[in-house]
Tab-separated table of N, CA and C in Angstrom:
chain	number	residue	atom	x	y	z
A	1	MET	N	24.688	3.210	25.541
A	1	MET	CA	25.005	4.431	24.366
A	1	MET	C	24.669	6.273	24.631
A	2	ASP	N	24.907	6.736	23.502
A	2	ASP	CA	24.900	8.272	24.235
A	2	ASP	C	24.030	8.933	24.196
A	3	LYS	N	23.206	10.139	24.583
A	3	LYS	CA	22.048	11.082	24.163
A	3	LYS	C	22.416	10.916	22.950
A	4	ASP	N	22.894	12.046	21.633
A	4	ASP	CA	23.250	11.937	20.724
A	4	ASP	C	22.585	10.467	19.722
A	5	ARG	N	23.010	9.468	20.038
A	5	ARG	CA	22.538	8.634	18.950
A	5	ARG	C	21.143	8.129	19.411
A	6	GLN	N	20.644	7.588	21.015
A	6	GLN	CA	19.344	7.393	21.277
A	6	GLN	C	18.493	8.775	20.813
A	7	GLN	N	18.674	9.448	21.181
A	7	GLN	CA	18.194	10.779	19.320
A	7	GLN	C	17.800	10.671	18.313
A	8	ARG	N	19.546	9.941	17.429
A	8	ARG	CA	19.274	10.510	16.576
A	8	ARG	C	18.524	9.043	16.027
A	9	LEU	N	18.325	7.249	16.621
A	9	LEU	CA	17.805	6.552	16.312
A	9	LEU	C	15.635	6.743	16.411
A	10	ARG	N	15.733	7.744	17.625
A	10	ARG	CA	14.472	7.873	17.386
A	10	ARG	C	13.325	8.526	16.705
A	11	ARG	N	14.880	9.941	16.782
A	11	ARG	CA	13.574	10.281	15.539
A	11	ARG	C	14.054	9.996	13.881
A	12	LEU	N	15.055	9.203	13.627
A	12	LEU	CA	14.970	8.088	12.339
A	12	LEU	C	13.164	6.554	12.453
A	13	ALA	N	13.470	6.764	12.957
A	13	ALA	CA	12.968	5.821	13.641
A	13	ALA	C	10.803	6.251	13.718
A	14	ALA	N	10.693	7.838	14.367
A	14	ALA	CA	9.857	7.914	14.129
A	14	ALA	C	8.319	8.692	12.810
A	15	ALA	N	10.040	8.762	11.995
A	15	ALA	CA	10.068	9.314	10.350
A	15	ALA	C	9.444	7.897	9.541
A	16	TYR	N	10.377	7.334	10.120
A	16	TYR	CA	10.579	5.967	9.548
A	16	TYR	C	9.029	5.225	9.420
A	17	LYS	N	7.925	4.731	10.933
A	17	LYS	CA	6.791	5.136	11.303
A	17	LYS	C	5.966	5.845	10.620
A	18	ARG	N	6.384	7.139	10.200
A	18	ARG	CA	5.325	8.305	9.924
A	18	ARG	C	5.334	7.704	8.617
A	19	ARG	N	5.848	7.772	7.555
A	19	ARG	CA	6.628	7.311	5.965
A	19	ARG	C	6.202	6.205	5.354
A	20	THR	N	5.904	4.828	6.426
A	20	THR	CA	4.737	3.917	6.488
A	20	THR	C	4.153	4.307	6.797
A	21	GLU	N	3.014	4.489	7.094
A	21	GLU	CA	2.325	5.197	7.289
A	21	GLU	C	1.227	5.896	6.137
A	22	ALA	N	1.729	6.962	6.193
A	22	ALA	CA	1.948	7.072	4.865
A	22	ALA	C	1.996	6.422	3.437
A	23	ALA	N	2.755	5.596	3.489
A	23	ALA	CA	3.281	4.522	2.086
A	23	ALA	C	1.588	3.618	2.245
A	24	GLU	N	1.184	2.923	3.270
A	24	GLU	CA	-0.057	2.113	3.502
A	24	GLU	C	-1.450	3.151	3.337
A	25	ALA	N	-1.162	4.441	3.543
A	25	ALA	CA	-2.969	4.941	2.948
A	25	ALA	C	-2.301	5.416	1.744
A	26	ALA	N	-1.472	5.458	1.503
A	26	ALA	CA	-1.276	5.988	-0.606
A	26	ALA	C	-1.893	4.120	-0.527
A	27	HIS	N	-1.027	3.482	-0.621
A	27	HIS	CA	-1.635	2.143	-1.270
A	27	HIS	C	-2.686	2.013	-1.397
A	28	ASP	N	-3.380	1.546	-0.025
A	28	ASP	CA	-5.275	1.440	-0.397
A	28	ASP	C	-6.080	2.745	-0.919
A	29	GLU	N	-4.885	3.651	-0.785
A	29	GLU	CA	-5.847	4.789	-1.391
A	29	GLU	C	-5.966	4.360	-2.729
A	30	LEU	N	-4.882	3.430	-3.480
A	30	LEU	CA	-4.752	3.068	-4.708
A	30	LEU	C	-5.365	2.197	-5.351
A	31	VAL	N	-6.053	1.702	-4.578
A	31	VAL	CA	-6.207	-0.104	-4.526
A	31	VAL	C	-7.374	0.289	-4.056
A	32	ALA	N	-8.519	1.225	-3.381
A	32	ALA	CA	-9.560	1.302	-3.980
A	32	ALA	C	-9.940	1.601	-5.671
A	33	GLU	N	-9.253	2.512	-5.892
A	33	GLU	CA	-9.593	3.170	-6.846
A	33	GLU	C	-9.424	2.449	-8.494
A	34	VAL	N	-8.424	1.847	-8.008
A	34	VAL	CA	-7.901	0.177	-9.387
A	34	VAL	C	-9.384	-0.233	-8.997
A	35	LEU	N	-10.041	-0.897	-7.747
A	35	LEU	CA	-10.732	-1.479	-7.795
A	35	LEU	C	-11.774	-0.476	-8.398
A	36	ALA	N	-12.411	0.519	-8.010
A	36	ALA	CA	-13.252	1.352	-8.366
A	36	ALA	C	-13.153	1.373	-10.290
A	37	ALA	N	-12.974	1.538	-10.357
A	37	ALA	CA	-12.541	1.897	-12.606
A	37	ALA	C	-12.981	-0.064	-12.842
A	38	LEU	N	-11.820	-0.764	-12.333
A	38	LEU	CA	-13.120	-2.626	-12.405
A	38	LEU	C	-14.482	-2.669	-12.407
A	39	ASP	N	-15.130	-1.886	-11.004
A	39	ASP	CA	-16.296	-1.875	-11.081
A	39	ASP	C	-17.329	-1.051	-12.476
A	40	ASP	N	-16.483	-0.501	-12.486
A	40	ASP	CA	-16.848	0.632	-13.576
A	40	ASP	C	-16.657	0.075	-14.652
A	41	GLY	N	-16.213	-0.656	-14.859
A	41	GLY	CA	-16.676	-1.129	-16.189
A	41	GLY	C	-15.098	-0.637	-16.829
A	42	GLU	N	-14.020	-0.328	-16.111
A	42	GLU	CA	-13.261	0.340	-17.007
A	42	GLU	C	-11.712	-0.971	-17.010
A	43	GLN	N	-11.362	-0.565	-18.240
A	43	GLN	CA	-9.947	-2.316	-18.835
A	43	GLN	C	-8.752	-2.888	-17.922
A	44	GLN	N	-8.315	-3.478	-17.439
A	44	GLN	CA	-7.509	-4.031	-16.850
A	44	GLN	C	-5.988	-3.695	-17.242
A	45	VAL	N	-6.116	-3.416	-19.024
A	45	VAL	CA	-4.786	-2.899	-19.547
A	45	VAL	C	-5.252	-1.121	-19.285
A	46	ASP	N	-6.135	-1.084	-20.034
A	46	ASP	CA	-6.043	0.694	-19.328
A	46	ASP	C	-4.983	1.289	-18.115
A	47	ILE	N	-6.414	0.451	-16.680
A	47	ILE	CA	-5.770	0.547	-15.860
A	47	ILE	C	-4.062	0.522	-16.044
A	48	VAL	N	-3.984	-0.650	-15.353
A	48	VAL	CA	-2.247	-0.847	-15.864
A	48	VAL	C	-1.464	-0.175	-16.187
A	49	LYS	N	-2.192	0.338	-17.516
A	49	LYS	CA	-0.786	2.065	-18.398
A	49	LYS	C	-0.893	2.612	-18.123
A	50	GLU	N	-1.570	3.039	-16.671
A	50	GLU	CA	-2.506	4.787	-16.070
A	50	GLU	C	-1.466	4.587	-15.060
A	51	ILE	N	-1.408	3.532	-13.852
A	51	ILE	CA	-0.496	3.036	-12.768
A	51	ILE	C	0.806	2.844	-13.299
A	52	GLY	N	1.450	2.222	-14.053
A	52	GLY	CA	2.569	1.881	-13.954
A	52	GLY	C	2.410	0.816	-13.205
A	53	PHE	N	1.466	-0.363	-12.935
A	53	PHE	CA	2.733	-1.679	-11.753
A	53	PHE	C	2.040	-2.118	-13.294
A	54	THR	N	1.936	-3.601	-13.089
A	54	THR	CA	1.556	-5.027	-13.976
A	54	THR	C	0.416	-5.176	-13.666
A	55	ARG	N	-0.427	-5.966	-15.392
A	55	ARG	CA	-1.396	-7.185	-14.430
A	55	ARG	C	-0.924	-8.219	-13.653
A	56	GLU	N	-0.169	-8.231	-13.280
A	56	GLU	CA	-0.604	-9.578	-12.204
A	56	GLU	C	-1.112	-8.424	-11.176
A	57	TRP	N	0.040	-7.099	-10.408
A	57	TRP	CA	-0.239	-6.351	-9.204
A	57	TRP	C	-1.473	-6.549	-9.172
A	58	VAL	N	-2.554	-5.459	-10.042
A	58	VAL	CA	-3.815	-5.915	-10.210
A	58	VAL	C	-4.486	-6.953	-9.446
A	59	ARG	N	-4.665	-8.260	-10.447
A	59	ARG	CA	-5.139	-9.423	-10.242
A	59	ARG	C	-4.696	-9.609	-8.765
A	60	ARG	N	-4.166	-9.783	-8.214
A	60	ARG	CA	-3.586	-10.160	-7.274
A	60	ARG	C	-4.620	-9.182	-5.693
A	61	LYS	N	-4.468	-7.819	-6.413
A	61	LYS	CA	-5.243	-6.620	-5.612
A	61	LYS	C	-6.814	-7.042	-5.574
A	62	VAL	N	-7.117	-7.546	-6.817
A	62	VAL	CA	-7.841	-8.052	-6.502
A	62	VAL	C	-8.769	-8.844	-6.012
A	63	VAL	N	-7.740	-10.366	-5.994
A	63	VAL	CA	-8.363	-11.429	-5.390
A	63	VAL	C	-8.112	-11.153	-3.763
A	64	ASP	N	-7.114	-10.330	-3.768
A	64	ASP	CA	-6.966	-9.817	-2.189
A	64	ASP	C	-7.967	-9.410	-1.608
A	65	ALA	N	-9.072	-8.285	-2.009
A	65	ALA	CA	-10.197	-7.703	-1.543
A	65	ALA	C	-11.011	-8.871	-1.832
A	66	ARG	N	-11.263	-9.952	-2.998
A	66	ARG	CA	-12.456	-10.801	-2.877
A	66	ARG	C	-12.098	-11.238	-1.575
A	67	LYS	N	-10.965	-12.105	-0.996
A	67	LYS	CA	-11.046	-13.063	0.947
A	67	LYS	C	-11.390	-11.963	1.238
A	68	LYS	N	-11.264	-10.467	1.968
A	68	LYS	CA	-11.241	-9.511	2.701
A	68	LYS	C	-12.414	-9.007	2.487
A	69	ALA	N	-13.708	-9.262	1.371
A	69	ALA	CA	-14.771	-9.111	1.894
A	69	ALA	C	-15.449	-9.795	1.919
A	70	GLN	N	-15.201	-11.505	1.655
A	70	GLN	CA	-15.352	-13.102	2.078
A	70	GLN	C	-15.306	-13.255	3.133
A	71	SER	N	-14.319	-12.645	4.008
A	71	SER	CA	-14.273	-12.697	5.470
A	71	SER	C	-14.771	-12.267	6.328
A	72	PRO	N	-14.725	-13.673	7.161
A	72	PRO	CA	-15.769	-12.661	8.341
A	72	PRO	C	-15.087	-11.120	9.090
A	73	ALA	N	-15.828	-10.323	9.853
A	73	ALA	CA	-15.329	-8.774	9.985
A	73	ALA	C	-14.149	-8.480	11.340
A	74	ASP	N	-13.382	-7.813	11.285
A	74	ASP	CA	-12.749	-8.949	12.530
A	74	ASP	C	-13.390	-7.738	13.875
A	75	SER	N	-13.552	-8.712	15.097
A	75	SER	CA	-13.673	-8.621	16.250
A	75	SER	C	-12.743	-6.864	16.586
């Protein structure tokens, strides 16, 4: 493999990893805020309207959060 291709591959892989990490962080922040809004009594329909995701998406995030809260902490 030539040096130019190696550099392009490394550069693109690094950019992809950075963006993936940023997307995961944004996802986690959004989920935390959705859960906080629900805990504060906000209506799911209003949350869905604001974030542009489906009620099913919100429901899955609530289910996942409950499962995570019930599972033992990772060692």
